[in-house]
PDB file of C-alpha atoms in Angstrom:
ATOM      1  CA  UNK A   1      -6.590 -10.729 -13.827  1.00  0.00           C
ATOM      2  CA  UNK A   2      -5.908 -10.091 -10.305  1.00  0.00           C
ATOM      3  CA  UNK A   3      -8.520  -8.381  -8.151  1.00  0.00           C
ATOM      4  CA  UNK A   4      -7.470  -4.667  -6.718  1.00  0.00           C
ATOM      5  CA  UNK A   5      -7.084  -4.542  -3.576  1.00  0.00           C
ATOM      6  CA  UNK A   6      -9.261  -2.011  -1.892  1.00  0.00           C
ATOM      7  CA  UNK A   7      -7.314   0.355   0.388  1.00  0.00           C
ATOM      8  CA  UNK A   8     -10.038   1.902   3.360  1.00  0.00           C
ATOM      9  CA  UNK A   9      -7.224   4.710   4.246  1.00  0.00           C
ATOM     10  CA  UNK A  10      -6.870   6.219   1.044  1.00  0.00           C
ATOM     11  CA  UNK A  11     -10.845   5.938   0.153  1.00  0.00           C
ATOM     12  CA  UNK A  12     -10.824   7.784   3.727  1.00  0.00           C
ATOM     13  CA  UNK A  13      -8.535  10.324   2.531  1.00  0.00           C
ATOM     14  CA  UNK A  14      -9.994  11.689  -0.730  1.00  0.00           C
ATOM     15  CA  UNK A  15     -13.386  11.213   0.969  1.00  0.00           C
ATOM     16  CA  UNK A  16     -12.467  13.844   3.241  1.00  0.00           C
ATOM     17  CA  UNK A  17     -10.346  16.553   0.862  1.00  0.00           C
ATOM     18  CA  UNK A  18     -10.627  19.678  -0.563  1.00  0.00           C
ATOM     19  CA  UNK A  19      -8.781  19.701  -3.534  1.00  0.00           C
ATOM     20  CA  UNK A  20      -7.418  22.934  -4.039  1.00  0.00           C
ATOM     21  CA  UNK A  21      -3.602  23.043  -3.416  1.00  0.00           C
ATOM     22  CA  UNK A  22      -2.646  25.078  -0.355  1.00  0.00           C
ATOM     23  CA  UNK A  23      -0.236  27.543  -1.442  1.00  0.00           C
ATOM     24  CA  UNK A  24       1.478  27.353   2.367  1.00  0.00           C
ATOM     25  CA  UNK A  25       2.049  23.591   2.467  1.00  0.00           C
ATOM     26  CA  UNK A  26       1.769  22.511  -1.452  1.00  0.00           C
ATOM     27  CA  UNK A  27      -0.994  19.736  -0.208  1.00  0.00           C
ATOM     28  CA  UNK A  28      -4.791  19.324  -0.768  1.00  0.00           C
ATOM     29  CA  UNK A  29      -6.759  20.352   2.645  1.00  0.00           C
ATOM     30  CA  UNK A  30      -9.165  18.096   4.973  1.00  0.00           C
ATOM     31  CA  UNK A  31     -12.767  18.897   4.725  1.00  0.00           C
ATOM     32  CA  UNK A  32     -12.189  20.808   7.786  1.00  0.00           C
ATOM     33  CA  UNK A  33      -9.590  23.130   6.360  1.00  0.00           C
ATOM     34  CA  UNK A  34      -6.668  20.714   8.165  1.00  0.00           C
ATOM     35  CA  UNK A  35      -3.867  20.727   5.822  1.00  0.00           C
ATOM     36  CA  UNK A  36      -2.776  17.125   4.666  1.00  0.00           C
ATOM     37  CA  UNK A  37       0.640  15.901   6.216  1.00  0.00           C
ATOM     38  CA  UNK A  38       3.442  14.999   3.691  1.00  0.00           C
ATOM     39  CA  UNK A  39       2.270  11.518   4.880  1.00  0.00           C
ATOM     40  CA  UNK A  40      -1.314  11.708   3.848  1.00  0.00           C
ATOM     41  CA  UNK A  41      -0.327  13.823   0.712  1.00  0.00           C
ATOM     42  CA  UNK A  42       1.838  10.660  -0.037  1.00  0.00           C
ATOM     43  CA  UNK A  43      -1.012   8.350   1.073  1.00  0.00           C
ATOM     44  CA  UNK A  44      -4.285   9.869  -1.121  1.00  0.00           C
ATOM     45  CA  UNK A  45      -1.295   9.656  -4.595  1.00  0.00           C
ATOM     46  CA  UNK A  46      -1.168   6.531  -4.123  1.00  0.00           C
ATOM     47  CA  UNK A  47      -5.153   6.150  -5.533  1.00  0.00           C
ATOM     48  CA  UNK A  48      -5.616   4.393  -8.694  1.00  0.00           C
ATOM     49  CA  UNK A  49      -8.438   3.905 -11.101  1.00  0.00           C
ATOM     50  CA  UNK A  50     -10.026   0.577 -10.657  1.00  0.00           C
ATOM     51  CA  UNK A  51      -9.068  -1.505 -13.932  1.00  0.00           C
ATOM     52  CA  UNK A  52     -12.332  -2.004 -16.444  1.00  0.00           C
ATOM     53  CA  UNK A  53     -13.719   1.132 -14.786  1.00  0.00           C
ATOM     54  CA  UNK A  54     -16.491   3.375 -16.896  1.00  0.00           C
ATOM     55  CA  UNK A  55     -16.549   7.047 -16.945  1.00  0.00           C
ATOM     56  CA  UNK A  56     -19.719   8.684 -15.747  1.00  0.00           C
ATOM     57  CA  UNK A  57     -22.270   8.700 -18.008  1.00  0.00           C
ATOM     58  CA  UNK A  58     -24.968  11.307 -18.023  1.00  0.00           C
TER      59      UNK A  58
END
């Protein structure tokens, strides 16, 4: 199986975002209250679930 390739700019992104959809731009929000760009929007769906992954366990 090939390994998945671990993208810094995206782990960046949702690092850094506020989840809640901005009714004024229809994107998430930096940390900061920033909206996302189109581009970063575009960037953080990109994200993936890393194959052979567990859920959280409590």
């Amino acid at each position: 199986m090939p390994e998945t390739e671990l993208r810094v700019e995206i782990i960046a992104l949702l690092l850094d975002a506020d989840f809640k959809l901005r009714p004024d731009t229809n994107t998430w929000s930096h940390s900061d209250g920033r909206p996302f760009t189109r581009a970063e929007q575009a960037t953080a769906f990109q994200a993936t679930h890393a194959p052979n992954s567990k859920p959280w366990q409590h």
